[in-house]
Structure formats: structure tokens, C-alpha cells
């Protein structure tokens, strides 16, 4: 059985558009809030956290709604198309509100824009497991993550080339560039991927691979007690490793300046090393996961992250070898992120993929709400040097809970004859 790489890249176009948007949101919206509307750090941070708060409630709900949808275009495509159209219209109101200094218009547009993005985030991510046979989902998710990274890089290039200096820069070209990419990506997706037909073929292949117990659970929609325990443990694990990783990524610029004495934007080089290492690792890690299993690959990734976090504790100033540690962090994070969503959706019935995709985001987003506050309290009231011990503690905790997960792994050894019954490269 081989992954259809062309189809998977096309499916990844929706995630590419999402990541392009969030890269712009994270970089441009704070500049508008502070530069145009003169909000302080606290209010800016509160508004910027709104997407995570909304995501906790919206993504499971909207993912579940897409599970129940049944249209001629499939379950997910209508959500993706409607969400993209609404998002593009609403996001173009933001630079207008910036130019006119209309804070009310900006906040209202931003609020509904975040809802529009939430409308298709879970359905877009759920499209991959819908259209990929279960044993190949880690490899497919590696491609999806790679597409997301491309979307983020596209936006960074736009910002670099189109955003001019001065006290009042014009953000419209950047918004237009991202909007154009979102429209083109989704149009290509709709024209090239026949969701309903492909989903039926993949569902048939998955049914042939499942055991009698799994088929029974699929029909009833109820998880067995053992699967429920595994699902609970992996969702807790997701919360824990996002708590560790996000604490480092959000506080590292301040840590590098305060503890290691790094000046200017030098800290960004470390984060860039981690990002590049992750991008390079995505596809090989997907292949490794298919051979050794998702759980083992995740545990290996957590080990790499733990080693790097622990080693960083002992550096009192910046040294070039730190970049090696960040490369390992990037590789470890790639191993974790490629396999965690496939493990979650492996445990659910084919009718609940959107719902469980939403649950995945609920736990990851919850961690990204909690950890900046919790780790920030340690930095402020104890010491900046608590950052990497903090990350170590939560990484170890994630390893403990992950060791209790006994379902959701890929099973490449089962149903070898499936290759003869289903050609995923058609």
C-alpha cells in the first residue's frame, strides 16, 4: 500500500491556506492594535488570545456538524468553501479599519473573522483522515504539516517584500496576497479533489481492514472502555506536550535576551533552526512511523525534546552548540505533531472524524491558553531560568501519560491483502 502523494498535497491546500492566514494574524494584527489603536501589551495579548479561546468551544462543535453533513460535494468541502469566502471578505475589512482608525469596525470584523476561520479549520484538517486509509495517515499528516509550513513561509515572504517602513505602514498588500492564496488554494482543492467519491472508497478500504470489534464500535459510535482510556490519555498527553513546547516558543525571545545576553533578533536564528529541522523531518518521520508505529515515534520525539530542554538548563550564555539542541527540538516536535492527530482519529468511528479532530484542537489550544500565563508567572516571580525545567517537567509528564495509550497506532502488518483490494494511487 502506497500513499497517493499528489492527492495528499492537493488535500493539504486547505491547511496551507489556514497556516498562511494565521501567520499573518500573529504578525500583523498586534502591530495594528498597538501602532494604530495604541493598545497596551495586556489588551493586545487578550485580543490575540481570543482565537484560542474561541477555538476551544467552536472547533469540536463545527467538526461535529461537518460529520453530520451530507451534500453532493461531501462533508467537509462546503464548510471549507463557505469558511474561506467569509474569511476573505472579513479579513479585507481589517486594513480598511486600520486606515480609517475605526476601532469598532476592526474588533467586530476580527471577531467574525475568527468564527469564519473556525468554521472550516476542523473540517479542513478532518479531510485528510477522511481521504486516507488508516495505516497511511501519519505519512499523509506529514505532507499536511509540510503544506502548512509552506503557507506560513509564503506569508513571511509577503511581509518581508510588501510591508514598508514608517509610522503608518499600509498592510493592504499583505492582506490581499494572503486572501489571493486562500482563494486559489481552495479553488484548486475543489476542482481536483472529489471528496464524496474518494471518501466512500477509503471508508470501504478501512472497513476491510478493521477487526470485528472495531466494526461493531464503528456502527454503534460507542468506544470500548479500553479505547476510551487511551483516548483520554492521548488527549492529556497532547495538552502536556503543547504546554511544554509552547512555553519555550512564546518566552524564548525574552529568555535569550535576559539569560543568554543575546542582542537584537539573534534569538530568531535558534527558532529558525528548529523550524527548518521540522520541515526537513516531516516526510522521513511519516515513513518511519509507517514502519515502527506512531506511539514509538512520538515517544522518540519526546525523548529528543527532553534531552534538548534538559541540556539548555546548563547554558549560562549563548553558544553555537545550542542550535544543535534546537534542531533536535524541531525534529522531536515533528515526530510528535505528525503522529498525534492520526492516533486520535484512529480511535473514533468514521462518522466522528470531525468531532475528534475538534477535540484534538480543544486540548492543544487549551494548553496554548494556559501555558503562557503559567510559565510567565514562573518567569516573573521565580526566575527566567525556570523556563527549561518547566518544559522538562511537562515533557516527562507527557511521556508518562503517553505510555498509557494502547490504541490508535497504525497496524501495517494487518490485512496485507488490502493492497490487492484497494489502490490508493488511483
Short mmCIF file of C-alpha atoms in Angstrom, two decimals:
data_model
loop_
_atom_site.label_atom_id
_atom_site.label_comp_id
_atom_site.label_asym_id
_atom_site.label_seq_id
_atom_site.Cartn_x
_atom_site.Cartn_y
_atom_site.Cartn_z
CA UNK A 1 0.00 0.00 0.00
CA UNK A 2 1.43 3.35 -1.04
CA UNK A 3 0.35 6.87 -0.25
CA UNK A 4 -1.04 8.93 -3.13
CA UNK A 5 1.29 11.91 -2.66
CA UNK A 6 -0.31 14.04 -5.39
CA UNK A 7 -3.77 13.73 -3.85
CA UNK A 8 -2.41 14.36 -0.36
CA UNK A 9 -0.66 17.55 -1.48
CA UNK A 10 -3.95 18.72 -3.00
CA UNK A 11 -5.85 17.90 0.20
CA UNK A 12 -3.20 19.89 2.08
CA UNK A 13 -4.08 23.06 0.17
CA UNK A 14 -6.81 23.84 2.71
CA UNK A 15 -4.33 23.60 5.60
CA UNK A 16 -1.83 25.67 3.60
CA UNK A 17 -4.39 28.48 3.36
CA UNK A 18 -5.16 28.23 7.08
CA UNK A 19 -1.49 28.47 8.10
CA UNK A 20 -0.89 31.38 5.72
CA UNK A 21 -3.72 33.25 7.42
CA UNK A 22 -2.56 32.54 10.99
CA UNK A 23 0.99 33.60 10.18
CA UNK A 24 -0.42 36.95 9.04
CA UNK A 25 -2.75 37.16 12.04
CA UNK A 26 0.05 36.54 14.54
CA UNK A 27 2.42 39.05 12.93
CA UNK A 28 0.23 41.87 11.60
CA UNK A 29 -2.78 42.16 13.93
CA UNK A 30 -0.66 43.01 17.02
CA UNK A 31 1.11 45.74 15.02
CA UNK A 32 -2.26 47.28 14.11
CA UNK A 33 -3.59 47.01 17.65
CA UNK A 34 -0.56 48.76 19.11
CA UNK A 35 0.52 51.04 16.24
CA UNK A 36 -2.89 52.30 15.11
CA UNK A 37 -5.18 51.85 18.11
CA UNK A 38 -2.46 52.29 20.77
CA UNK A 39 -3.48 49.33 22.93
CA UNK A 40 -1.12 48.25 25.70
CA UNK A 41 0.53 44.83 25.90
CA UNK A 42 -2.14 43.37 28.17
CA UNK A 43 -5.10 44.32 25.98
CA UNK A 44 -3.22 43.29 22.84
CA UNK A 45 -2.45 39.92 24.38
CA UNK A 46 -6.07 39.46 25.43
CA UNK A 47 -7.33 40.10 21.90
CA UNK A 48 -4.66 37.88 20.38
CA UNK A 49 -5.67 35.06 22.73
CA UNK A 50 -9.30 35.30 21.61
CA UNK A 51 -8.74 32.87 18.73
CA UNK A 52 -7.55 30.16 21.12
CA UNK A 53 -10.46 30.74 23.48
CA UNK A 54 -13.00 30.61 20.64
CA UNK A 55 -11.29 27.52 19.22
CA UNK A 56 -11.78 25.57 22.45
CA UNK A 57 -15.55 25.86 22.06
CA UNK A 58 -16.03 26.19 18.30
CA UNK A 59 -13.78 23.54 16.79
CA UNK A 60 -15.39 20.43 18.36
CA UNK A 61 -18.86 21.81 17.59
CA UNK A 62 -18.10 22.68 13.97
CA UNK A 63 -16.16 19.48 13.44
CA UNK A 64 -19.15 17.51 14.72
CA UNK A 65 -21.51 19.46 12.46
CA UNK A 66 -19.39 18.61 9.45
CA UNK A 67 -19.56 14.91 10.45
CA UNK A 68 -23.34 15.09 10.09
CA UNK A 69 -23.31 16.96 6.79
CA UNK A 70 -24.23 15.04 3.65
CA UNK A 71 -24.05 17.02 0.41
CA UNK A 72 -23.19 16.22 -3.18
CA UNK A 73 -19.77 17.80 -2.53
CA UNK A 74 -19.12 15.75 0.61
CA UNK A 75 -18.96 16.52 4.33
CA UNK A 76 -16.04 18.91 4.58
CA UNK A 77 -15.92 20.79 1.27
CA UNK A 78 -18.98 23.03 1.91
CA UNK A 79 -17.52 24.16 5.25
CA UNK A 80 -14.14 24.83 3.63
CA UNK A 81 -15.64 26.86 0.78
CA UNK A 82 -18.08 28.90 2.90
CA UNK A 83 -15.48 29.50 5.62
CA UNK A 84 -12.89 30.67 3.09
CA UNK A 85 -15.31 33.06 1.33
CA UNK A 86 -16.43 34.61 4.63
CA UNK A 87 -12.86 34.84 5.91
CA UNK A 88 -11.57 36.56 2.76
CA UNK A 89 -14.37 39.16 2.83
CA UNK A 90 -13.99 39.87 6.55
CA UNK A 91 -10.19 39.97 6.56
CA UNK A 92 -10.17 42.70 3.89
CA UNK A 93 -12.13 44.92 6.28
CA UNK A 94 -9.19 44.93 8.70
CA UNK A 95 -6.75 47.05 6.65
CA UNK A 96 -9.66 49.41 5.84
CA UNK A 97 -10.42 49.78 9.56
CA UNK A 98 -6.70 50.35 10.15
CA UNK A 99 -6.51 53.14 7.54
CA UNK A 100 -9.64 54.89 8.83
CA UNK A 101 -8.83 54.35 12.50
CA UNK A 102 -12.20 52.67 13.06
CA UNK A 103 -11.60 50.52 16.14
CA UNK A 104 -15.21 49.30 16.39
CA UNK A 105 -15.18 48.04 12.80
CA UNK A 106 -11.80 46.40 13.40
CA UNK A 107 -12.90 44.49 16.52
CA UNK A 108 -16.27 43.40 15.07
CA UNK A 109 -14.65 42.27 11.81
CA UNK A 110 -11.92 40.42 13.70
CA UNK A 111 -14.45 38.62 15.90
CA UNK A 112 -16.48 37.33 12.97
CA UNK A 113 -13.29 36.58 11.03
CA UNK A 114 -12.15 34.25 13.82
CA UNK A 115 -15.52 32.49 13.70
CA UNK A 116 -15.23 32.14 9.91
CA UNK A 117 -11.76 30.60 10.26
CA UNK A 118 -13.10 28.27 12.95
CA UNK A 119 -15.89 27.26 10.59
CA UNK A 120 -13.51 25.37 8.35
CA UNK A 121 -10.46 24.61 10.46
CA UNK A 122 -11.65 21.26 11.85
CA UNK A 123 -13.33 20.19 8.58
CA UNK A 124 -10.18 21.07 6.60
CA UNK A 125 -7.96 19.01 8.90
CA UNK A 126 -10.52 16.17 9.04
CA UNK A 127 -10.40 15.92 5.25
CA UNK A 128 -7.03 14.16 5.41
CA UNK A 129 -8.16 11.16 7.54
CA UNK A 130 -11.40 11.02 5.52
CA UNK A 131 -9.46 10.53 2.29
CA UNK A 132 -6.52 8.46 3.59
CA UNK A 133 -6.54 4.75 4.56
CA UNK A 134 -5.79 4.36 8.26
CA UNK A 135 -2.27 2.85 8.04
CA UNK A 136 -1.11 5.76 5.86
CA UNK A 137 -2.41 8.66 7.93
CA UNK A 138 0.90 9.51 9.60
CA UNK A 139 2.61 9.76 6.22
CA UNK A 140 -0.28 11.86 4.93
CA UNK A 141 -0.20 14.10 8.00
CA UNK A 142 3.49 14.71 7.37
CA UNK A 143 2.57 16.11 3.96
CA UNK A 144 -0.22 18.21 5.51
CA UNK A 145 2.23 19.68 8.05
CA UNK A 146 4.68 20.41 5.25
CA UNK A 147 1.96 22.23 3.31
CA UNK A 148 1.15 24.26 6.40
CA UNK A 149 4.80 25.27 6.73
CA UNK A 150 4.81 26.38 3.08
CA UNK A 151 1.75 28.55 3.75
CA UNK A 152 3.46 30.17 6.73
CA UNK A 153 6.65 30.83 4.76
CA UNK A 154 4.60 32.37 1.91
CA UNK A 155 3.14 34.92 4.32
CA UNK A 156 6.53 35.74 5.85
CA UNK A 157 7.89 36.40 2.34
CA UNK A 158 4.91 38.66 1.61
CA UNK A 159 5.52 40.61 4.82
CA UNK A 160 9.21 40.93 4.02
CA UNK A 161 8.63 42.18 0.45
CA UNK A 162 5.42 44.20 0.70
CA UNK A 163 5.42 45.78 4.16
CA UNK A 164 7.10 49.17 4.02
CA UNK A 165 8.55 51.09 6.93
CA UNK A 166 7.30 54.26 8.58
CA UNK A 167 4.95 55.13 11.38
CA UNK A 168 1.85 54.21 9.36
CA UNK A 169 2.60 51.27 7.04
CA UNK A 170 -0.03 50.07 4.58
CA UNK A 171 -0.96 46.48 5.40
CA UNK A 172 -3.39 46.10 2.48
CA UNK A 173 -0.93 44.41 0.06
CA UNK A 174 -0.14 41.71 2.62
CA UNK A 175 -3.83 41.05 3.31
CA UNK A 176 -4.52 40.92 -0.44
CA UNK A 177 -1.65 38.50 -1.02
CA UNK A 178 -2.87 36.12 1.68
CA UNK A 179 -6.50 36.43 0.52
CA UNK A 180 -5.44 35.57 -3.04
CA UNK A 181 -3.58 32.47 -1.86
CA UNK A 182 -6.57 31.33 0.21
CA UNK A 183 -8.93 31.66 -2.76
CA UNK A 184 -6.58 29.95 -5.23
CA UNK A 185 -5.80 27.12 -2.82
CA UNK A 186 -9.44 26.32 -2.11
CA UNK A 187 -10.48 26.61 -5.77
CA UNK A 188 -7.74 24.11 -6.71
CA UNK A 189 -8.86 21.82 -3.89
CA UNK A 190 -12.50 21.85 -5.05
CA UNK A 191 -11.56 21.32 -8.72
CA UNK A 192 -9.14 18.45 -8.15
CA UNK A 193 -10.41 16.52 -5.11
CA UNK A 194 -13.75 14.72 -5.38
CA UNK A 195 -14.34 14.36 -1.67
CA UNK A 196 -17.53 12.29 -1.63
CA UNK A 197 -16.35 9.67 -4.13
CA UNK A 198 -12.91 9.29 -2.55
CA UNK A 199 -14.30 9.20 0.99
CA UNK A 200 -16.56 6.28 0.05
CA UNK A 201 -13.62 4.36 -1.43
CA UNK A 202 -11.42 4.95 1.62
CA UNK A 203 -14.25 4.06 4.02
CA UNK A 204 -14.65 0.73 2.21
CA UNK A 205 -10.92 0.05 2.46
CA UNK A 206 -10.89 0.92 6.16
CA UNK A 207 -13.85 -1.37 6.79
CA UNK A 208 -12.00 -4.30 5.21
CA UNK A 209 -9.04 -3.65 7.47
CA UNK A 210 -10.95 -3.37 10.74
CA UNK A 211 -11.45 -6.20 13.19
CA UNK A 212 -14.94 -7.39 14.08
CA UNK A 213 -14.75 -5.47 17.37
CA UNK A 214 -13.79 -2.26 15.60
CA UNK A 215 -16.58 -2.65 13.06
CA UNK A 216 -19.09 -3.11 15.87
CA UNK A 217 -17.83 0.05 17.59
CA UNK A 218 -17.98 1.90 14.28
CA UNK A 219 -21.62 1.01 13.78
CA UNK A 220 -22.69 1.97 17.28
CA UNK A 221 -20.44 5.02 17.54
CA UNK A 222 -19.51 3.91 21.07
CA UNK A 223 -15.89 3.43 22.08
CA UNK A 224 -14.89 0.43 24.14
CA UNK A 225 -13.63 1.15 27.69
CA UNK A 226 -10.04 0.43 26.67
CA UNK A 227 -10.21 2.80 23.70
CA UNK A 228 -11.82 5.49 25.89
CA UNK A 229 -8.91 5.24 28.35
CA UNK A 230 -6.40 5.50 25.51
CA UNK A 231 -8.24 8.47 24.02
CA UNK A 232 -8.29 10.24 27.39
CA UNK A 233 -4.57 9.60 27.90
CA UNK A 234 -3.53 10.85 24.47
CA UNK A 235 -5.65 14.00 24.81
CA UNK A 236 -3.98 14.68 28.16
CA UNK A 237 -0.61 13.98 26.52
CA UNK A 238 -1.42 16.49 23.78
CA UNK A 239 -2.20 19.11 26.41
CA UNK A 240 1.05 18.36 28.26
CA UNK A 241 3.44 18.44 25.31
CA UNK A 242 1.86 21.62 23.94
CA UNK A 243 2.27 23.09 27.43
CA UNK A 244 6.00 22.29 27.31
CA UNK A 245 6.70 23.29 23.72
CA UNK A 246 4.59 26.44 23.58
CA UNK A 247 6.13 27.77 26.80
CA UNK A 248 9.56 27.70 25.14
CA UNK A 249 8.46 29.19 21.82
CA UNK A 250 6.48 32.06 23.38
CA UNK A 251 9.08 33.04 26.02
CA UNK A 252 12.32 32.25 24.20
CA UNK A 253 12.96 35.77 22.87
CA UNK A 254 12.84 37.16 26.40
CA UNK A 255 14.81 34.23 27.83
CA UNK A 256 17.57 34.60 25.22
CA UNK A 257 17.95 38.29 26.00
CA UNK A 258 17.73 38.00 29.78
CA UNK A 259 19.68 34.79 30.49
CA UNK A 260 21.98 34.35 27.49
CA UNK A 261 22.53 38.04 26.77
CA UNK A 262 21.59 37.79 23.10
CA UNK A 263 21.00 41.14 21.43
CA UNK A 264 18.68 42.18 18.62
CA UNK A 265 16.98 39.45 16.63
CA UNK A 266 19.66 36.82 17.13
CA UNK A 267 17.24 34.63 19.06
CA UNK A 268 15.23 34.12 15.86
CA UNK A 269 18.06 32.05 14.38
CA UNK A 270 17.51 29.33 17.01
CA UNK A 271 13.79 29.20 16.28
CA UNK A 272 14.51 29.17 12.55
CA UNK A 273 16.83 26.18 13.01
CA UNK A 274 14.03 24.31 14.81
CA UNK A 275 11.53 25.21 12.07
CA UNK A 276 13.81 24.14 9.23
CA UNK A 277 14.69 20.89 11.04
CA UNK A 278 10.98 20.15 11.44
CA UNK A 279 10.25 20.85 7.77
CA UNK A 280 13.08 18.57 6.64
CA UNK A 281 11.93 15.86 9.05
CA UNK A 282 8.21 15.71 8.23
CA UNK A 283 8.27 13.26 5.32
CA UNK A 284 11.02 10.94 6.69
CA UNK A 285 9.20 10.80 10.03
CA UNK A 286 5.97 9.84 8.25
CA UNK A 287 7.84 6.94 6.63
CA UNK A 288 9.45 5.91 9.92
CA UNK A 289 6.04 5.95 11.62
CA UNK A 290 4.70 3.57 8.99
CA UNK A 291 7.50 1.13 9.84
CA UNK A 292 7.83 1.30 13.63
CA UNK A 293 4.44 2.69 14.67
CA UNK A 294 3.07 6.05 15.77
CA UNK A 295 3.43 5.62 19.51
CA UNK A 296 7.11 4.67 19.34
CA UNK A 297 7.80 7.60 17.02
CA UNK A 298 6.03 10.04 19.36
CA UNK A 299 7.96 8.69 22.36
CA UNK A 300 11.20 9.07 20.42
CA UNK A 301 10.29 12.65 19.58
CA UNK A 302 9.54 13.43 23.23
CA UNK A 303 12.92 11.96 24.20
CA UNK A 304 14.69 14.27 21.72
CA UNK A 305 12.81 17.27 23.11
CA UNK A 306 13.54 16.29 26.71
CA UNK A 307 17.28 15.89 26.03
CA UNK A 308 17.39 19.33 24.39
CA UNK A 309 15.33 21.09 27.08
CA UNK A 310 17.45 19.49 29.82
CA UNK A 311 20.75 20.40 28.14
CA UNK A 312 19.63 24.03 27.72
CA UNK A 313 19.34 24.38 31.51
CA UNK A 314 23.13 24.29 31.85
CA UNK A 315 23.93 27.06 29.37
CA UNK A 316 24.52 30.39 31.07
CA UNK A 317 25.29 32.18 27.80
CA UNK A 318 24.71 31.59 24.13
CA UNK A 319 26.91 29.04 22.37
CA UNK A 320 26.66 27.79 18.78
CA UNK A 321 26.01 24.24 20.01
CA UNK A 322 22.60 25.46 21.23
CA UNK A 323 21.49 25.38 17.59
CA UNK A 324 22.02 21.61 17.59
CA UNK A 325 19.63 21.37 20.52
CA UNK A 326 17.02 23.39 18.66
CA UNK A 327 17.43 21.17 15.61
CA UNK A 328 16.63 18.20 17.85
CA UNK A 329 13.63 20.07 19.26
CA UNK A 330 12.37 20.67 15.73
CA UNK A 331 12.83 17.01 14.79
CA UNK A 332 11.18 15.86 18.01
CA UNK A 333 8.24 18.20 17.57
CA UNK A 334 7.79 16.96 14.00
CA UNK A 335 7.67 13.36 15.26
CA UNK A 336 5.00 14.32 17.79
CA UNK A 337 2.85 16.54 15.57
CA UNK A 338 2.86 14.17 12.58
CA UNK A 339 1.50 11.25 14.59
CA UNK A 340 -0.74 12.68 17.30
CA UNK A 341 -3.79 13.63 15.20
CA UNK A 342 -3.77 10.29 13.29
CA UNK A 343 -3.71 8.44 16.62
CA UNK A 344 -6.73 10.41 17.87
CA UNK A 345 -8.86 9.87 14.76
CA UNK A 346 -7.80 6.21 14.55
CA UNK A 347 -9.77 5.58 17.74
CA UNK A 348 -13.05 7.07 16.55
CA UNK A 349 -15.64 5.82 14.11
CA UNK A 350 -15.54 7.04 10.53
CA UNK A 351 -18.64 9.13 11.29
CA UNK A 352 -16.94 11.15 14.04
CA UNK A 353 -13.63 12.24 12.49
CA UNK A 354 -14.56 15.94 12.52
CA UNK A 355 -15.68 15.79 16.15
CA UNK A 356 -12.46 14.14 17.30
CA UNK A 357 -10.35 16.50 15.20
CA UNK A 358 -12.07 19.28 17.11
CA UNK A 359 -11.23 17.56 20.40
CA UNK A 360 -7.59 17.41 19.36
CA UNK A 361 -7.62 21.17 18.83
CA UNK A 362 -9.51 21.77 22.07
CA UNK A 363 -6.72 20.23 24.12
CA UNK A 364 -3.89 21.77 22.11
CA UNK A 365 -5.49 25.23 22.18
CA UNK A 366 -6.25 24.95 25.90
CA UNK A 367 -2.56 24.34 26.54
CA UNK A 368 -1.67 27.41 24.46
CA UNK A 369 -4.03 29.50 26.60
CA UNK A 370 -2.76 28.17 29.93
CA UNK A 371 0.99 27.82 29.41
CA UNK A 372 1.92 31.45 28.57
CA UNK A 373 0.22 32.51 31.81
CA UNK A 374 1.60 29.70 33.97
CA UNK A 375 5.16 29.75 32.62
CA UNK A 376 5.06 33.56 32.63
CA UNK A 377 4.27 33.53 36.34
CA UNK A 378 7.36 31.38 36.98
CA UNK A 379 9.48 33.71 34.85
CA UNK A 380 8.21 36.80 36.66
CA UNK A 381 8.02 35.62 40.27
CA UNK A 382 10.76 32.95 40.45
CA UNK A 383 13.39 33.22 37.71
CA UNK A 384 13.81 33.18 33.96
CA UNK A 385 15.92 30.07 34.44
CA UNK A 386 12.74 28.14 35.29
CA UNK A 387 11.76 28.05 31.60
CA UNK A 388 13.59 24.88 30.52
CA UNK A 389 13.00 22.97 33.78
CA UNK A 390 9.30 23.82 33.31
CA UNK A 391 9.45 22.36 29.79
CA UNK A 392 11.23 19.25 31.09
CA UNK A 393 8.58 18.59 33.74
CA UNK A 394 5.69 18.74 31.29
CA UNK A 395 7.56 16.71 28.67
CA UNK A 396 8.19 13.94 31.22
CA UNK A 397 4.54 14.10 32.24
CA UNK A 398 3.54 13.72 28.58
CA UNK A 399 5.79 10.66 28.27
CA UNK A 400 4.12 9.08 31.31
CA UNK A 401 0.58 9.62 30.04
CA UNK A 402 1.58 8.59 26.51
CA UNK A 403 2.90 5.29 27.84
CA UNK A 404 -0.69 4.55 28.94
CA UNK A 405 -2.04 4.84 25.37
CA UNK A 406 -2.63 1.38 23.91
CA UNK A 407 -4.85 2.17 20.92
CA UNK A 408 -4.67 4.34 17.83
CA UNK A 409 -1.41 3.02 16.44
CA UNK A 410 -1.03 2.10 12.80
CA UNK A 411 -1.06 -1.63 12.08
CA UNK A 412 0.97 -2.17 8.90
CA UNK A 413 1.10 -5.89 9.45
CA UNK A 414 -2.68 -6.34 9.33
CA UNK A 415 -4.65 -7.13 6.20
CA UNK A 416 -1.72 -7.31 3.82
CA UNK A 417 -4.19 -8.29 1.11
CA UNK A 418 -5.76 -4.83 1.36
CA UNK A 419 -3.31 -3.71 -1.34
CA UNK A 420 -4.98 -6.06 -3.74
CA UNK A 421 -8.45 -4.77 -2.87
CA UNK A 422 -7.83 -1.03 -2.86
CA UNK A 423 -5.43 1.05 -4.91
CA UNK A 424 -4.92 4.35 -3.14
CA UNK A 425 -2.95 5.72 -6.08
CA UNK A 426 -5.91 5.70 -8.45
#
